[in-house]
Amino acid sequence: MTEPALDAAELTTDHLVLRRPVPTDVAAILAVHRDPRTCRHNPSDALRTRAEAEWLYRRWDERWQRSGFGYWVVRGRGAEQPLGFCGVKPTVLGGLRGLNLFYRFDPACWGRGVAGEAATAVVAWAGRELPRLPLIARIRPENLASQRVAEKAGLTRAAHLDEIGEDGLDWIWARNLP
């Protein structure tokens, strides 16, 4: 997929700052992806070592270099400690090219609206900057919290696109479908 070159290094909301990852974020990438609670519904995403986190950071950075967008590091305004990650990457689902919405946060901030606020900001950004691309979120049927985040961000259930993913059945939430 050819994407336009964008400059989206930072987004801000009332309570959050989302910025492009940098090498010093590897420790946070590992901490969030090593916690078994964060990858319970997506065990293939779990990390065990710093080398794996460095590899994941490089993948994310390559996406940013190619496209000018990707996954952002999410922090509270005025805070240094990352809360987690949220962003989009190109995807193909059932022959449909679009963007996949991703969010994963430290369990310490679960239930505080952080994921919903971050995802809403990313969905709004995608709507402004890449308005022709459908946006989807792949969510396990039992992951009710993730389903609520997708709905808060403006996505709706698109059951006709459900498919088997790497970790099992993916229910699809979407926005801007053709």
XYZ file of C-alpha atoms in Angstrom, residues 71 87-91 98-103 122 134-138 172:
19
model
C 1.984 3.934 16.647
C -1.923 4.303 16.536
C -2.642 2.944 13.100
C -0.882 0.887 10.482
C -1.854 -0.157 6.968
C -3.775 -3.406 6.729
C -7.318 0.385 5.166
C -5.855 1.167 8.561
C -5.755 -1.039 11.623
C -6.292 0.763 14.937
C -4.034 -0.493 17.741
C -4.025 0.350 21.436
C -6.034 8.726 16.588
C -11.377 2.597 6.099
C -10.355 2.153 9.718
C -10.769 -1.157 11.505
C -10.037 -2.653 14.905
C -9.587 -6.396 15.376
C -14.180 -6.347 13.528
